[in-house]
């Protein structure tokens, strides 16, 4: 397989590209990473600030709510005096107490509860809570036990009930003197009350727009119910909030890659040691991470566009500069190629660069010496071809004189054939002697002249009339190819003139010479009687055909076929990329 050479221009350009592309690509990659990290850092910073601000705002709201809640304690203490008096009058028997009458006395907003020693609501005016069991309520169970064993009023926070989650109430507790029960009062808060003016949701709604990535905020109370609309609480989310966030008092993150969102659930500890109700919250921050990724991708695409423009400009400038820097070398190569192609008068162009100017001067001096040597060689070769041609003509003349003194017809024919072969070789040297190019001859001019000379020589001897049909393409043939082809044509024409037209006054001989796909195609034919039946025997004993076979197959490495359907047609296929 031939090696493929690349010019200095392409080698230099490739080297610079190999050197710079990884560097530029690396810088672009680092720039993309830096932009991505910068956006993510800003996103994380904004997320942290948003969450902390909202948590602090919720705690502030809770402090305000706690102040409001504790403001109802004095009123409820007065109500407990009536409740406790009724218990004492019953002799410590809750079953003998008329709770409904006490409710009417205290007012419609009140509901009364009596919690037994097992922390179960045994008696109440609020039927929905009857039988409610707090024996396994964790910290609230401990709170009830401490309250039962105490001896003073305990005010609690306003919150939703365990079963009644539609309304909020203010709760308060008082232990019975015998420490067997806990008296509990709840005070219903109406929507028109001032407490509804201070809500978590209002504060959150005001802060949420400060973070563009924040889609929504949901608040959950300790039982996992969504604050504001419990009907929207999904069972899975309710359980997750209650068990993973409130139960473990820790944060939780849910990522939905398909939707491109991240839900960060933060635990907010709002519990108070003096309060039985745990007012802690779980705040779910739903972030649109797809927006963040889209922004990053948008910036990356913008940078990619800038990068593409920069690379295009860079390589355009690189190509221009590389061509400029390598132009002196390319000029010298083109000039040397022109000189190598035979244009010895071609001048080496000046580049104006000192080093190249020295090279150009050296090449010019070398060319002058080469031209001088070639001129001497050309003169010598012309003289050599001239002398070879003259010597061959002398030999041919001697053979011709000798044949005139020979009486035997066979010997005379043999001398004539030998003379024609010598003339065929001499014609090549004559063409080379007369041509400017001493290494090759013109195929059309040479073969045309050769054919006419052979026919003329043979017909002078054989007394024949032959028409020549020539279809010869014009190519330059080297001497080592044209000599054997001339001998082949000579032998076949000689055979045709001698044998093809027996019994006829005239005939036609044709020569066709072509070059196709690197192969020489030579056809020599006549319209004579064809080959005799004993052609193989005749061929083996014929010196002319033996010469043809050896020249074609052994020297030229070609093939020969003979067709005798109409006359005789010799076809030769010879490799020869000229």
Coordinates of C-alpha atoms in Angstrom, one line a residue:
X1 CA 0.0 0.0 0.0
X2 CA 1.5 3.4 -1.0
X3 CA 2.2 5.8 1.7
X4 CA 0.2 9.0 1.6
X5 CA 2.3 12.1 2.1
X6 CA 0.9 15.3 3.5
X7 CA 2.2 18.8 2.8
X8 CA 4.0 20.9 5.4
X9 CA 1.0 23.2 5.4
X10 CA -1.4 20.4 6.5
X11 CA 1.1 19.0 8.9
X12 CA 1.6 22.4 10.6
X13 CA -2.2 23.0 10.6
X14 CA -2.9 19.6 12.0
X15 CA -0.2 20.1 14.7
X16 CA -1.7 23.4 15.8
X17 CA -5.2 22.0 15.8
X18 CA -4.1 19.0 17.9
X19 CA -2.4 21.3 20.3
X20 CA -5.2 23.9 20.6
X21 CA -8.4 22.0 20.3
X22 CA -8.0 20.1 23.6
X23 CA -6.9 23.4 25.3
X24 CA -9.9 25.3 24.0
X25 CA -12.3 22.4 24.7
X26 CA -10.9 22.1 28.2
X27 CA -11.4 25.8 28.8
X28 CA -14.9 25.6 27.5
X29 CA -15.6 22.6 29.7
X30 CA -14.2 24.4 32.8
X31 CA -16.3 27.4 31.9
X32 CA -19.5 25.3 31.7
X33 CA -18.6 23.6 35.0
X34 CA -18.0 27.0 36.6
X35 CA -21.3 28.4 35.3
X36 CA -23.2 25.3 36.5
X37 CA -21.6 25.5 39.9
X38 CA -22.2 29.2 40.2
X39 CA -25.9 28.8 39.4
X40 CA -26.2 25.8 41.8
X41 CA -24.4 27.7 44.6
X42 CA -26.7 30.7 44.1
X43 CA -29.7 28.3 44.0
X44 CA -28.5 26.7 47.3
X45 CA -27.9 30.0 48.9
X46 CA -31.3 31.4 47.9
X47 CA -32.9 28.1 49.0
X48 CA -31.3 28.3 52.4
X49 CA -32.1 31.9 52.9
X50 CA -35.7 31.4 51.8
X51 CA -36.3 28.5 54.2
X52 CA -34.6 30.2 57.1
X53 CA -36.5 33.4 56.6
X54 CA -39.9 31.6 56.3
X55 CA -39.1 29.4 59.3
X56 CA -38.2 32.4 61.4
X57 CA -41.3 34.2 60.2
X58 CA -43.4 31.2 61.2
X59 CA -41.8 31.2 64.6
X60 CA -42.5 34.9 65.0
X61 CA -46.1 34.3 64.0
X62 CA -46.3 31.4 66.5
X63 CA -45.0 33.7 69.3
X64 CA -47.8 36.2 68.5
X65 CA -50.3 33.4 68.5
X66 CA -49.0 32.1 71.8
X67 CA -49.5 35.6 73.3
X68 CA -53.0 35.6 72.1
X69 CA -53.6 32.0 73.3
X70 CA -52.3 32.8 76.8
X71 CA -54.5 35.9 76.9
X72 CA -57.6 33.6 77.4
X73 CA -56.2 31.9 80.5
X74 CA -57.7 34.3 83.0
X75 CA -61.2 33.9 81.6
X76 CA -60.8 30.1 81.6
X77 CA -59.6 30.1 85.2
X78 CA -62.8 31.8 86.2
X79 CA -64.8 29.2 84.3
X80 CA -62.9 26.4 86.0
X81 CA -64.1 27.7 89.4
X82 CA -67.6 26.8 88.3
X83 CA -66.5 23.5 86.8
X84 CA -64.5 22.5 89.9
X85 CA -67.3 23.5 92.2
X86 CA -69.7 21.2 90.5
X87 CA -67.3 18.3 90.7
X88 CA -66.9 18.9 94.5
X89 CA -70.7 19.1 94.9
X90 CA -71.0 15.7 93.2
X91 CA -68.8 14.2 95.8
X92 CA -66.1 13.4 93.2
X93 CA -68.6 11.4 91.1
X94 CA -68.5 12.7 87.5
X95 CA -71.4 10.5 86.6
X96 CA -73.7 12.6 88.9
X97 CA -72.6 15.9 87.2
X98 CA -74.9 17.7 84.7
X99 CA -72.3 18.8 82.1
X100 CA -74.9 20.2 79.7
X101 CA -76.2 22.5 82.4
X102 CA -72.7 23.7 83.1
X103 CA -72.1 24.3 79.4
X104 CA -75.1 26.5 79.2
X105 CA -73.9 28.4 82.3
X106 CA -70.4 28.9 80.9
X107 CA -71.6 29.8 77.4
X108 CA -72.0 28.2 74.0
X109 CA -68.3 28.4 73.1
X110 CA -67.4 26.1 75.9
X111 CA -67.2 22.3 75.9
X112 CA -66.4 20.3 79.1
X113 CA -64.4 17.1 79.3
X114 CA -63.5 14.8 82.2
X115 CA -60.4 12.6 81.7
X116 CA -60.1 9.6 83.9
X117 CA -57.0 8.0 85.4
X118 CA -56.3 6.0 82.2
X119 CA -56.2 9.2 80.2
X120 CA -59.4 8.5 78.4
X121 CA -62.1 11.1 78.0
X122 CA -64.9 9.5 80.0
X123 CA -67.4 12.3 80.0
X124 CA -67.9 15.3 77.7
X125 CA -70.4 17.7 76.1
X126 CA -68.6 17.2 72.8
X127 CA -69.8 13.8 71.7
X128 CA -67.2 13.5 68.9
X129 CA -64.5 13.3 71.5
X130 CA -66.1 10.8 73.9
X131 CA -63.9 7.8 74.5
X132 CA -60.8 9.5 73.0
X133 CA -57.8 7.6 74.4
X134 CA -54.6 9.5 75.2
X135 CA -52.9 6.7 77.0
X136 CA -50.4 6.2 74.1
X137 CA -49.9 9.8 73.0
X138 CA -46.2 10.1 74.0
X139 CA -45.4 13.5 75.4
X140 CA -49.0 14.4 75.7
X141 CA -49.6 11.4 77.9
X142 CA -46.8 12.5 80.2
X143 CA -48.3 16.0 80.2
X144 CA -51.7 14.6 81.4
X145 CA -50.1 12.5 84.1
X146 CA -48.2 15.5 85.4
X147 CA -51.3 17.7 85.3
X148 CA -53.4 15.1 87.2
X149 CA -50.8 14.9 90.0
X150 CA -50.5 18.6 90.2
X151 CA -52.7 21.1 91.9
X152 CA -53.0 24.1 89.6
X153 CA -54.5 25.4 86.5
X154 CA -52.6 24.6 83.2
X155 CA -53.5 26.6 80.1
X156 CA -52.7 25.1 76.7
X157 CA -52.5 26.5 73.1
X158 CA -55.3 27.0 70.6
X159 CA -55.2 24.1 68.2
X160 CA -57.3 21.6 66.2
X161 CA -58.9 18.7 68.0
X162 CA -57.8 15.1 67.4
X163 CA -61.1 14.2 65.8
X164 CA -62.6 17.6 65.2
X165 CA -60.1 19.0 62.7
X166 CA -62.5 21.5 61.2
X167 CA -62.4 23.9 64.2
X168 CA -59.8 25.3 66.5
X169 CA -60.2 25.6 70.3
X170 CA -58.4 27.0 73.3
X171 CA -57.7 24.1 75.7
X172 CA -57.1 24.3 79.5
X173 CA -56.8 21.7 82.3
X174 CA -57.3 21.5 86.1
X175 CA -56.7 18.4 88.3
X176 CA -59.4 17.3 90.7
X177 CA -58.5 17.6 94.4
X178 CA -58.5 13.7 94.7
X179 CA -56.1 13.5 91.7
X180 CA -58.4 10.9 90.1
X181 CA -59.5 13.0 87.1
X182 CA -58.5 16.0 85.0
X183 CA -61.1 18.6 84.3
X184 CA -60.7 20.0 80.7
X185 CA -62.3 23.0 79.1
X186 CA -62.2 24.0 75.4
X187 CA -63.1 27.4 74.1
X188 CA -64.1 27.6 70.4
X189 CA -62.4 30.3 68.3
X190 CA -64.6 31.9 65.7
X191 CA -63.4 33.1 62.3
X192 CA -64.3 36.7 63.3
X193 CA -62.0 36.6 66.3
X194 CA -58.8 38.5 66.1
X195 CA -56.7 35.4 66.2
X196 CA -57.5 34.7 62.5
X197 CA -55.9 37.9 61.6
X198 CA -52.5 36.4 62.3
X199 CA -52.0 33.3 60.2
X200 CA -49.0 31.3 59.0
X201 CA -50.3 31.2 55.5
X202 CA -50.4 35.0 55.1
X203 CA -46.8 35.4 56.1
X204 CA -45.6 32.5 53.9
X205 CA -47.5 33.9 50.9
X206 CA -45.8 37.2 51.3
X207 CA -42.3 35.6 51.4
X208 CA -42.7 32.9 48.7
X209 CA -42.3 35.2 45.6
X210 CA -38.8 36.2 46.8
X211 CA -37.5 32.9 45.5
X212 CA -38.3 32.4 41.8
X213 CA -37.6 28.7 42.0
X214 CA -40.1 28.1 44.8
X215 CA -43.3 26.8 43.3
X216 CA -45.3 26.4 46.5
X217 CA -45.2 26.0 50.2
X218 CA -47.3 23.6 52.2
X219 CA -47.6 23.6 56.1
X220 CA -48.5 20.5 58.0
X221 CA -49.4 20.2 61.7
X222 CA -48.2 17.4 64.0
X223 CA -50.8 14.9 62.9
X224 CA -49.8 15.3 59.3
X225 CA -52.8 17.4 58.3
X226 CA -52.4 20.1 55.7
X227 CA -53.0 23.5 57.4
X228 CA -55.7 25.4 55.7
X229 CA -57.4 22.5 53.8
X230 CA -57.2 19.1 55.3
X231 CA -59.1 17.5 52.4
X232 CA -56.1 18.0 50.2
X233 CA -53.8 16.0 52.4
X234 CA -52.8 12.8 50.6
X235 CA -52.5 9.7 52.8
X236 CA -48.9 9.0 51.7
X237 CA -47.8 12.5 52.5
X238 CA -49.7 12.6 55.7
X239 CA -48.0 9.4 56.9
X240 CA -44.6 10.6 55.7
X241 CA -44.9 13.9 57.5
X242 CA -46.2 12.3 60.7
X243 CA -43.6 9.5 60.9
X244 CA -40.5 10.7 59.1
X245 CA -40.6 14.5 59.9
X246 CA -42.6 15.1 63.0
X247 CA -42.0 11.7 64.6
X248 CA -38.2 11.8 64.0
X249 CA -38.0 15.6 64.3
X250 CA -35.8 15.7 61.2
X251 CA -35.9 17.1 57.7
X252 CA -36.8 15.1 54.6
X253 CA -36.2 15.5 50.8
X254 CA -38.3 14.1 47.9
X255 CA -37.0 14.4 44.4
X256 CA -39.2 13.9 41.3
X257 CA -36.8 13.7 38.3
X258 CA -39.6 13.2 35.8
X259 CA -41.4 16.4 37.0
X260 CA -38.1 18.2 37.7
X261 CA -39.1 19.1 41.2
X262 CA -37.5 18.8 44.7
X263 CA -39.6 18.8 47.8
X264 CA -37.7 19.8 50.9
X265 CA -39.7 19.2 54.1
X266 CA -38.3 21.1 57.1
X267 CA -39.2 20.3 60.7
X268 CA -40.0 23.4 62.8
X269 CA -39.9 22.8 66.5
X270 CA -42.6 25.0 68.1
X271 CA -43.2 22.8 71.2
X272 CA -43.2 24.4 74.7
X273 CA -42.5 22.5 77.9
X274 CA -45.4 24.2 79.7
X275 CA -47.9 23.3 76.9
X276 CA -49.5 20.0 76.3
X277 CA -50.3 20.7 72.6
X278 CA -47.3 20.4 70.3
X279 CA -47.6 23.3 67.8
X280 CA -44.6 22.1 65.8
X281 CA -44.9 22.2 62.0
X282 CA -43.6 20.5 58.9
X283 CA -43.0 23.0 56.1
X284 CA -42.8 21.5 52.6
X285 CA -40.9 23.7 50.1
X286 CA -41.5 22.6 46.5
X287 CA -38.7 23.8 44.2
X288 CA -38.7 23.8 40.4
X289 CA -35.3 22.4 39.6
X290 CA -36.2 22.1 36.0
X291 CA -36.2 25.9 35.9
X292 CA -32.7 25.9 37.3
X293 CA -31.5 23.3 34.8
X294 CA -33.1 25.2 31.9
X295 CA -31.3 28.4 33.0
X296 CA -28.0 26.5 33.2
X297 CA -28.6 24.9 29.8
X298 CA -29.6 28.3 28.3
X299 CA -26.3 29.8 29.5
X300 CA -24.4 26.8 28.3
X301 CA -26.0 27.0 24.9
X302 CA -25.1 30.7 24.8
X303 CA -21.6 30.0 25.8
X304 CA -21.5 27.2 23.2
X305 CA -22.6 29.7 20.5
X306 CA -19.8 32.1 21.6
X307 CA -17.4 29.1 21.6
X308 CA -18.5 28.1 18.1
X309 CA -18.0 31.7 16.8
X310 CA -14.6 31.9 18.5
X311 CA -13.5 28.5 17.2
X312 CA -14.7 29.5 13.7
X313 CA -12.8 32.8 13.8
X314 CA -9.8 31.2 15.4
X315 CA -9.5 28.5 12.7
X316 CA -10.2 31.0 10.0
X317 CA -7.3 33.1 11.3
X318 CA -5.2 30.0 11.8
X319 CA -5.7 28.9 8.2
X320 CA -4.9 32.3 6.9
X321 CA -1.8 32.6 9.1
X322 CA -0.7 29.1 8.3
X323 CA -1.1 29.7 4.6
X324 CA 0.8 32.9 4.9
X325 CA 3.7 31.3 6.9
X326 CA 3.9 28.3 4.6
X327 CA 3.5 30.2 1.3
X328 CA 7.3 30.6 0.7
X329 CA 7.6 26.8 1.1
X330 CA 4.7 26.1 -1.2
X331 CA 6.1 28.5 -3.8
X332 CA 9.5 26.8 -3.6
X333 CA 7.8 23.4 -4.0
X334 CA 5.7 24.5 -7.0
X335 CA 8.8 26.1 -8.6
X336 CA 10.8 22.9 -8.0
X337 CA 8.0 20.8 -9.4
X338 CA 7.9 23.0 -12.5
X339 CA 11.6 22.5 -13.0
X340 CA 11.3 18.8 -12.4
X341 CA 8.6 18.7 -15.1
X342 CA 11.1 19.9 -17.6
X343 CA 10.7 23.7 -17.4
X344 CA 14.3 24.4 -16.7
X345 CA 13.9 28.1 -17.5
X346 CA 11.4 28.5 -14.6
X347 CA 12.7 30.9 -12.0
X348 CA 12.5 30.4 -8.2
X349 CA 10.2 33.0 -6.7
X350 CA 11.7 35.3 -4.1
X351 CA 9.9 35.2 -0.6
X352 CA 11.7 38.1 1.0
X353 CA 12.6 35.9 4.0
X354 CA 16.3 35.5 4.6
X355 CA 16.4 31.8 5.2
X356 CA 14.2 31.1 2.3
X357 CA 16.1 33.4 0.1
X358 CA 19.3 31.4 0.8
X359 CA 17.4 28.2 0.0
X360 CA 16.0 29.8 -3.2
X361 CA 19.6 30.8 -4.3
X362 CA 20.9 27.4 -3.6
X363 CA 18.2 25.7 -5.6
X364 CA 18.7 28.1 -8.5
X365 CA 22.5 27.3 -8.5
X366 CA 21.7 23.6 -8.3
X367 CA 19.3 23.9 -11.2
X368 CA 21.9 25.7 -13.3
X369 CA 24.3 22.8 -12.7
X370 CA 21.7 20.2 -13.4
X371 CA 20.6 21.9 -16.7
X372 CA 24.2 22.1 -17.8
X373 CA 24.7 18.4 -17.0
X374 CA 21.4 17.5 -18.8
X375 CA 22.4 19.5 -21.9
X376 CA 25.7 17.6 -22.0
X377 CA 23.8 14.3 -21.5
X378 CA 21.3 15.2 -24.2
X379 CA 24.0 16.0 -26.7
X380 CA 25.7 12.7 -25.9
X381 CA 22.5 10.7 -26.2
X382 CA 21.5 12.4 -29.5
X383 CA 24.9 11.5 -30.8
X384 CA 24.6 7.9 -29.4
X385 CA 21.2 7.4 -31.1
X386 CA 22.5 8.9 -34.3
X387 CA 25.5 6.5 -34.3
X388 CA 23.4 3.5 -33.4
X389 CA 20.9 4.4 -36.2
X390 CA 23.8 4.8 -38.7
X391 CA 25.4 1.5 -37.6
X392 CA 22.1 -0.3 -37.9
X393 CA 21.6 1.2 -41.3
X394 CA 25.1 0.1 -42.3
X395 CA 24.3 -3.4 -41.1
X396 CA 20.9 -3.3 -43.0
X397 CA 22.7 -2.1 -46.1
X398 CA 25.3 -5.0 -45.9
X399 CA 22.5 -7.5 -45.5
X400 CA 20.7 -6.0 -48.5
X401 CA 23.9 -6.3 -50.6
X402 CA 24.4 -9.8 -49.4
X403 CA 20.8 -10.8 -50.3
X404 CA 21.4 -9.6 -53.8
X405 CA 24.2 -12.1 -54.3
X406 CA 22.2 -15.0 -52.8
X407 CA 20.4 -17.2 -55.3
X408 CA 18.4 -19.4 -52.8
X409 CA 14.9 -17.9 -52.3
X410 CA 14.6 -19.1 -48.7
X411 CA 17.9 -17.6 -47.8
X412 CA 17.0 -14.4 -49.5
X413 CA 13.7 -14.2 -47.6
X414 CA 15.5 -14.8 -44.3
X415 CA 18.0 -12.0 -45.0
X416 CA 15.1 -9.7 -45.9
X417 CA 13.3 -10.5 -42.7
X418 CA 16.5 -9.8 -40.7
X419 CA 16.9 -6.5 -42.6
X420 CA 13.4 -5.4 -41.7
X421 CA 13.9 -6.3 -38.0
X422 CA 17.0 -4.2 -38.0
X423 CA 15.2 -1.3 -39.7
X424 CA 12.4 -1.6 -37.1
X425 CA 14.9 -1.1 -34.3
X426 CA 16.7 1.6 -36.3
X427 CA 13.5 3.5 -36.8
X428 CA 13.2 3.9 -33.0
X429 CA 16.6 5.3 -32.7
X430 CA 15.9 7.7 -35.6
X431 CA 12.7 8.9 -33.9
X432 CA 14.7 9.5 -30.7
X433 CA 17.5 11.3 -32.5
X434 CA 15.0 13.6 -34.2
X435 CA 12.9 14.3 -31.1
X436 CA 13.6 16.8 -28.3
X437 CA 12.7 14.2 -25.7
X438 CA 15.4 11.5 -26.0
X439 CA 13.6 9.1 -23.6
X440 CA 10.3 8.5 -25.4
X441 CA 8.7 8.6 -28.9
X442 CA 5.3 9.7 -30.2
X443 CA 3.2 6.5 -30.8
X444 CA 1.1 7.7 -33.7
X445 CA 4.0 9.3 -35.6
X446 CA 6.4 6.3 -35.0
X447 CA 4.0 3.4 -35.7
X448 CA 2.6 5.1 -38.8
X449 CA 6.0 5.7 -40.3
X450 CA 7.1 2.1 -39.3
X451 CA 4.1 0.5 -40.9
X452 CA 4.5 2.3 -44.2
X453 CA 8.2 1.6 -44.3
X454 CA 7.7 -2.1 -43.7
X455 CA 4.9 -2.4 -46.3
X456 CA 7.0 -0.5 -48.8
X457 CA 10.0 -2.7 -48.3
X458 CA 8.0 -5.9 -48.5
X459 CA 5.9 -5.0 -51.4
X460 CA 9.0 -4.0 -53.4
X461 CA 10.2 -7.5 -52.9
X462 CA 6.8 -9.4 -53.1
X463 CA 5.2 -7.2 -55.8
X464 CA 2.0 -6.7 -53.8
X465 CA -0.6 -4.0 -53.2
X466 CA -1.6 -3.4 -49.6
X467 CA -4.0 -0.8 -48.2
X468 CA -3.2 0.3 -44.6
X469 CA -5.9 1.2 -42.1
X470 CA -4.4 2.9 -39.1
X471 CA -6.2 3.8 -35.8
X472 CA -3.3 4.9 -33.5
X473 CA -3.8 7.1 -30.4
X474 CA -1.2 9.7 -29.7
X475 CA 0.9 8.8 -26.6
X476 CA 4.5 9.2 -25.5
X477 CA 6.0 5.7 -25.3
X478 CA 9.3 4.9 -23.5
X479 CA 12.1 3.3 -25.4
X480 CA 11.9 0.0 -23.5
X481 CA 8.3 -0.4 -24.7
X482 CA 8.4 1.0 -28.2
X483 CA 11.3 -1.3 -29.5
X484 CA 9.5 -4.6 -28.7
X485 CA 6.2 -3.3 -30.0
X486 CA 7.9 -2.2 -33.2
X487 CA 9.4 -5.7 -33.6
X488 CA 6.0 -7.3 -33.0
X489 CA 4.3 -5.0 -35.6
X490 CA 7.2 -5.8 -38.1
X491 CA 6.8 -9.6 -37.7
X492 CA 3.0 -9.6 -38.1
X493 CA 3.0 -7.3 -41.0
X494 CA 5.6 -9.4 -42.7
X495 CA 3.6 -12.6 -42.2
X496 CA 0.4 -10.8 -43.5
X497 CA 2.2 -9.6 -46.6
X498 CA 3.8 -13.0 -47.3
X499 CA 0.8 -15.3 -46.6
X500 CA -2.5 -13.5 -46.2
X501 CA -3.2 -12.5 -49.8
X502 CA -2.2 -15.6 -51.7
X503 CA -4.0 -15.7 -55.0
X504 CA -5.1 -12.0 -54.7
X505 CA -3.8 -8.8 -56.2
X506 CA -4.4 -6.7 -53.1
X507 CA -5.5 -6.7 -49.5
X508 CA -6.0 -4.6 -46.4
X509 CA -3.9 -4.6 -43.2
X510 CA -4.9 -2.6 -40.1
X511 CA -3.2 -1.5 -36.9
X512 CA -5.1 -0.2 -33.9
X513 CA -3.3 1.2 -30.8
X514 CA -5.1 2.3 -27.6
X515 CA -4.4 3.0 -23.9
X516 CA -7.2 2.0 -21.5
X517 CA -7.1 1.9 -17.7
X518 CA -3.4 1.5 -17.5
X519 CA -3.2 -1.2 -20.2
X520 CA -1.9 -1.1 -23.8
X521 CA -4.3 -2.6 -26.3
X522 CA -2.7 -3.4 -29.7
X523 CA -4.6 -5.0 -32.6
X524 CA -3.0 -6.0 -35.9
X525 CA -5.2 -7.6 -38.6
X526 CA -5.6 -8.4 -42.2
X527 CA -8.5 -9.4 -44.4
X528 CA -6.6 -12.3 -46.0
X529 CA -7.2 -16.0 -46.2
X530 CA -6.5 -16.6 -42.5
X531 CA -4.1 -19.0 -41.0
X532 CA -3.4 -22.4 -42.6
X533 CA -4.8 -25.6 -41.0
X534 CA -1.4 -26.6 -39.8
X535 CA -1.1 -23.2 -38.0
X536 CA 0.2 -24.7 -34.7
X537 CA 2.9 -26.7 -36.6
X538 CA 3.7 -23.6 -38.7
X539 CA 3.7 -21.4 -35.6
X540 CA 6.2 -23.6 -33.7
X541 CA 8.5 -23.6 -36.7
X542 CA 8.2 -19.9 -37.4
X543 CA 10.9 -17.6 -36.1
X544 CA 8.8 -14.5 -36.5
X545 CA 5.9 -15.8 -34.4
X546 CA 8.3 -17.2 -31.8
X547 CA 9.8 -13.7 -31.5
X548 CA 6.3 -12.2 -31.1
X549 CA 5.4 -14.7 -28.4
X550 CA 8.6 -14.1 -26.4
X551 CA 8.4 -10.3 -26.7
X552 CA 4.7 -10.2 -25.6
X553 CA 4.7 -12.8 -22.9
X554 CA 8.2 -12.8 -21.5
X555 CA 9.4 -9.2 -22.0
X556 CA 6.2 -7.2 -21.9
X557 CA 4.3 -9.6 -19.6
X558 CA 1.2 -9.4 -21.8
X559 CA -1.2 -11.7 -23.5
X560 CA -1.8 -12.6 -27.1
X561 CA -5.0 -14.0 -28.8
X562 CA -5.5 -14.9 -32.5
X563 CA -8.9 -14.9 -34.3
X564 CA -9.2 -16.3 -37.8
X565 CA -12.9 -16.0 -38.5
X566 CA -12.4 -13.2 -41.0
X567 CA -8.8 -13.0 -42.0
X568 CA -6.3 -13.0 -39.2
X569 CA -6.7 -10.8 -36.1
X570 CA -3.9 -10.5 -33.5
X571 CA -4.9 -8.9 -30.2
X572 CA -2.3 -8.0 -27.5
X573 CA -3.1 -6.9 -24.0
X574 CA 0.0 -5.4 -22.3
X575 CA 0.3 -3.8 -18.8
X576 CA 1.8 -0.3 -19.2
X577 CA 0.8 2.7 -17.2
X578 CA 2.4 5.5 -19.2

